[in-house]
PDB file of C-alpha atoms in Angstrom:
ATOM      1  CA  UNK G   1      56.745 127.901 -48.837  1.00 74.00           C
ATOM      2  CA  UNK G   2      54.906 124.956 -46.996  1.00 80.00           C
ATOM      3  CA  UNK G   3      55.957 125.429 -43.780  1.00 85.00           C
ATOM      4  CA  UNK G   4      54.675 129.207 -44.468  1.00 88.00           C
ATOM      5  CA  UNK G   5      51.535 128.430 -44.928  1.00 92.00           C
ATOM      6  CA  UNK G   6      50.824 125.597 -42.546  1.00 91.00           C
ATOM      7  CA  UNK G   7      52.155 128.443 -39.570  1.00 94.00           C
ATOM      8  CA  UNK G   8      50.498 131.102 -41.272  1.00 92.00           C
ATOM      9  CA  UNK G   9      47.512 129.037 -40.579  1.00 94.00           C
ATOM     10  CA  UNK G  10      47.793 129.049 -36.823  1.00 94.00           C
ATOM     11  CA  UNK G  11      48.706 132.278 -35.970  1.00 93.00           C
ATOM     12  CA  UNK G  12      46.561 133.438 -33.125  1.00 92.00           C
ATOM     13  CA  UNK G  13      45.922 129.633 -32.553  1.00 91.00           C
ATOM     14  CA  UNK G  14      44.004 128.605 -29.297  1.00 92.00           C
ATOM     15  CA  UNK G  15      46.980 126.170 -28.557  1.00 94.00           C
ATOM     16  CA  UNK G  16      44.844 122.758 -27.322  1.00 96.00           C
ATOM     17  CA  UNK G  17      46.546 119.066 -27.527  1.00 96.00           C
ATOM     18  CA  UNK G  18      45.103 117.959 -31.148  1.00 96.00           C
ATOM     19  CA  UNK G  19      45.914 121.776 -32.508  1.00 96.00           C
ATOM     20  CA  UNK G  20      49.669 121.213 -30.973  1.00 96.00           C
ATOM     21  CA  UNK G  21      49.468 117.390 -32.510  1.00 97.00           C
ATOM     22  CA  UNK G  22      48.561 118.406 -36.002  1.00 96.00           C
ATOM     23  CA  UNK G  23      50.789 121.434 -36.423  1.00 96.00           C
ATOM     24  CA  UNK G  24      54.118 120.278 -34.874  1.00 96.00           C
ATOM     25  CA  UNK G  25      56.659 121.191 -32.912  1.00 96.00           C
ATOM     26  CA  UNK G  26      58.272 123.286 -36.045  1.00 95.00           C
ATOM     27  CA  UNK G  27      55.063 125.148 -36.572  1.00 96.00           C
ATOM     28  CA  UNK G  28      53.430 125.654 -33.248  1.00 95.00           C
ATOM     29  CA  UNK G  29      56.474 127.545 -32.198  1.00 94.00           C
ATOM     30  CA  UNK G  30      56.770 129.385 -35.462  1.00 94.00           C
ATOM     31  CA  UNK G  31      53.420 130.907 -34.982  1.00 94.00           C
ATOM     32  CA  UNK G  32      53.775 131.523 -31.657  1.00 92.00           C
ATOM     33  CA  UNK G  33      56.788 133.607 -32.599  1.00 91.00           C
ATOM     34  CA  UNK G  34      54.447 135.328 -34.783  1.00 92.00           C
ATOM     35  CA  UNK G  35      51.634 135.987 -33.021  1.00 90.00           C
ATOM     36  CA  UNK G  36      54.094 137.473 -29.612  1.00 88.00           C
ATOM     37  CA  UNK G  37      55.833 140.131 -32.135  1.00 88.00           C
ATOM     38  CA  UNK G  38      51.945 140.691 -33.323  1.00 87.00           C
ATOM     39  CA  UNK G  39      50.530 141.465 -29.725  1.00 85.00           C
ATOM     40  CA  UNK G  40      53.573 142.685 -27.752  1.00 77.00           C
ATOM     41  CA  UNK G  41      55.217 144.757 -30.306  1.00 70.00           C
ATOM     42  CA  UNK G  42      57.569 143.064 -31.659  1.00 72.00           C
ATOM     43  CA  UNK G  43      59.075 141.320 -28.313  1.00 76.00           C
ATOM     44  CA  UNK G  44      59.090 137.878 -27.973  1.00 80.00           C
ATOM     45  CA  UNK G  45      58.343 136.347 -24.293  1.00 88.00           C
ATOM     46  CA  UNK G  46      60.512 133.181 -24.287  1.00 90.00           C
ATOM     47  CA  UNK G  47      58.976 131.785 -21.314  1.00 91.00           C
ATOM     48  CA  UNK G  48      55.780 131.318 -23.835  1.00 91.00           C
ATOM     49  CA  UNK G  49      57.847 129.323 -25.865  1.00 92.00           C
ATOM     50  CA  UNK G  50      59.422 127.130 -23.723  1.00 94.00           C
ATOM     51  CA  UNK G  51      55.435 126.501 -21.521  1.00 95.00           C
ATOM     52  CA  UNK G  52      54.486 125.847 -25.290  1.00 95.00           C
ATOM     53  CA  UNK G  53      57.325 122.934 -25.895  1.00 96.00           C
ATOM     54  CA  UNK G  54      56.949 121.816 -22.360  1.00 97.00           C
ATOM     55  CA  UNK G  55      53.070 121.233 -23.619  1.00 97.00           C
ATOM     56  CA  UNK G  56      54.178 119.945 -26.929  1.00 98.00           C
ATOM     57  CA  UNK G  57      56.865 117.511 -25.306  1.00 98.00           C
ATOM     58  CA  UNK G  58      53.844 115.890 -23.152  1.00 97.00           C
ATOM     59  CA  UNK G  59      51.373 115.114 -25.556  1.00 98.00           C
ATOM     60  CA  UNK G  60      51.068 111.466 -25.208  1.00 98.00           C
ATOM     61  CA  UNK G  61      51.665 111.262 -29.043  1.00 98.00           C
ATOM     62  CA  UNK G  62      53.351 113.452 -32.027  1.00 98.00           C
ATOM     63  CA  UNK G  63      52.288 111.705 -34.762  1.00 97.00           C
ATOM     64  CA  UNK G  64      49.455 109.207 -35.735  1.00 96.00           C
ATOM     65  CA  UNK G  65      52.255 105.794 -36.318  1.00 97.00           C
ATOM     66  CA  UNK G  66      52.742 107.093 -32.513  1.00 98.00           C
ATOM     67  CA  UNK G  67      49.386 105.150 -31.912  1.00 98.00           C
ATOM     68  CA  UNK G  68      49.402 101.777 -30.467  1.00 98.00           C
ATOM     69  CA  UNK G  69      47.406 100.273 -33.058  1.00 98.00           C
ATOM     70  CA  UNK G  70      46.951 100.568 -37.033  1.00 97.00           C
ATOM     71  CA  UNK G  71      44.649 100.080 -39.664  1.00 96.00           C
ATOM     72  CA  UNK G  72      45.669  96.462 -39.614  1.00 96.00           C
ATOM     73  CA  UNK G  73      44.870  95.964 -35.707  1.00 96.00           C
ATOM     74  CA  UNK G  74      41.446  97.764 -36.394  1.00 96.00           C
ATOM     75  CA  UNK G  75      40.579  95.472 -39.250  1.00 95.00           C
ATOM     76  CA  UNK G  76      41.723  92.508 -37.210  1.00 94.00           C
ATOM     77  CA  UNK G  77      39.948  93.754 -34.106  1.00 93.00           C
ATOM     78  CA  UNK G  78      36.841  94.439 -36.305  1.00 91.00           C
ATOM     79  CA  UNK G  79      36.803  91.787 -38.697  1.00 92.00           C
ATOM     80  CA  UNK G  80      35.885  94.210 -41.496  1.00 93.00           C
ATOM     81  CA  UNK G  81      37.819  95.278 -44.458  1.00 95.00           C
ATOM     82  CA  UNK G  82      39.463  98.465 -45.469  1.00 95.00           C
ATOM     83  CA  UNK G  83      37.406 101.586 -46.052  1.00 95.00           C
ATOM     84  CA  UNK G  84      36.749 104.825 -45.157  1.00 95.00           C
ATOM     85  CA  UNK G  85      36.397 103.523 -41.380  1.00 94.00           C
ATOM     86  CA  UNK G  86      39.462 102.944 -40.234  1.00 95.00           C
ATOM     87  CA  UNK G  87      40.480 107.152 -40.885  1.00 95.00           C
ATOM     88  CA  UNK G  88      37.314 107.553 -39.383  1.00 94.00           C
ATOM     89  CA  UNK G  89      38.297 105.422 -36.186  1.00 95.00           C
ATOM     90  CA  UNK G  90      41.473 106.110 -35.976  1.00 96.00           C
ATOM     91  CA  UNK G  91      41.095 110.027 -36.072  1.00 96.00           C
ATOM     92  CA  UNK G  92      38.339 109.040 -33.059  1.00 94.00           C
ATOM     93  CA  UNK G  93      41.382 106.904 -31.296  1.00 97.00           C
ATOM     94  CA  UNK G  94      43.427 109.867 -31.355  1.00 97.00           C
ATOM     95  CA  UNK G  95      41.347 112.466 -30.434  1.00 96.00           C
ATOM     96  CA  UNK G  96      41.068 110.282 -26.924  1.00 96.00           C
ATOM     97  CA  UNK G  97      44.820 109.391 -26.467  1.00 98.00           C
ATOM     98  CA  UNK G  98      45.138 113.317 -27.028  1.00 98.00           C
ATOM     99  CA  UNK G  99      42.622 114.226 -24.788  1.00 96.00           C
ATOM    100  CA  UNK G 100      44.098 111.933 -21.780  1.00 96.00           C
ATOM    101  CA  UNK G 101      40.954 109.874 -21.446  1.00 95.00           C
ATOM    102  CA  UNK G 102      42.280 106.990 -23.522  1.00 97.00           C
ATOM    103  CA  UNK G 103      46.082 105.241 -22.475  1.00 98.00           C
ATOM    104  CA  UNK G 104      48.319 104.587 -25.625  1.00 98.00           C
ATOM    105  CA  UNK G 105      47.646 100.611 -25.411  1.00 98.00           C
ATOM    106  CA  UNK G 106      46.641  98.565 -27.648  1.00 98.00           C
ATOM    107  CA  UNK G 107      44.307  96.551 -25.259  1.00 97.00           C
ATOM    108  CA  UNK G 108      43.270  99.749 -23.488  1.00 98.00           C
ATOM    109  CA  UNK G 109      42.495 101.286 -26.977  1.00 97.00           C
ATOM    110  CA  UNK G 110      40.438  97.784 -28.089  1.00 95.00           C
ATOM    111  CA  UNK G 111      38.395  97.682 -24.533  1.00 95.00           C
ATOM    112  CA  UNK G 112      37.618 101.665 -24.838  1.00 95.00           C
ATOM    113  CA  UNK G 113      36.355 100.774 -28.606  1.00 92.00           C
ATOM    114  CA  UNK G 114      34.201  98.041 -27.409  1.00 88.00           C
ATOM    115  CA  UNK G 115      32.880  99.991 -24.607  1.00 90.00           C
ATOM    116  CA  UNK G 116      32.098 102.660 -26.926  1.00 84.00           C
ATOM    117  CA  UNK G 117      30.515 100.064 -29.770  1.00 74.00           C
ATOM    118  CA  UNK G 118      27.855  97.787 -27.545  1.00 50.00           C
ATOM    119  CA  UNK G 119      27.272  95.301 -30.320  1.00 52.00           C
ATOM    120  CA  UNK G 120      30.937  94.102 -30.289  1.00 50.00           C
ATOM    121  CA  UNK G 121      30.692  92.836 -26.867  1.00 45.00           C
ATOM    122  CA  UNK G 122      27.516  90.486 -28.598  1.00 43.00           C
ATOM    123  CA  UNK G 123      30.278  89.421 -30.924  1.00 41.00           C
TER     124      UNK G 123
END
């Protein structure tokens, strides 16, 4: 019943990297499935679904542990405790991997944070 709902959700999806990331492989196939027999009357255009993996099997990550840092390197990096930022950042770190402007490193993920946050390079 889940895994109906999370493709029923993304039928007629504009397929981007962080829609392909937070459905999964399982799903953004499903609903692709779904959304072909939809359009083209009940035919399904495998080419579709295999330019779909192929686009899946690139993202730079599948999951967010696919990340080269944590929580526990952003509190070490930041010297702050737990809260509500580290979601906040990581979500932000993610979007960027995800979006090819940021390499999966951990020092190219630390430099892009303090280019983006001027007052840790006073630190």
């Amino acid at each position: 019943m889940k895994d109906a709902v999370a493709i029923s959700q993304y039928v007629d999806c504009d397929w981007d990297a962080e829609n392909m990331f937070e459905a999964g492989e399982h799903v953004l196939l499903s609903s692709l499935k779904i959304t072909q027999l939809k359009k083209h009357e009940r035919r399904i255009f495998f080419d579709e679904l295999e330019a779909a993996k192929r686009s899946y099997d690139a993202l730079p990550i599948k999951k967010l542990q696919d990340l080269a840092v944590s929580g526990k390197d952003l509190m070490a990096f930041r010297q702050k405790p737990s809260g509500k930022w580290i979601a906040e950042e990581l979500d932000f770190v993610k979007k960027a991997v995800l979006q090819n402007r940021l390499e999966n490193r951990k020092e190219a993920i630390e430099e892009w944070l303090k280019a983006c946050d001027p007052q840790l390079e006073n630190d």
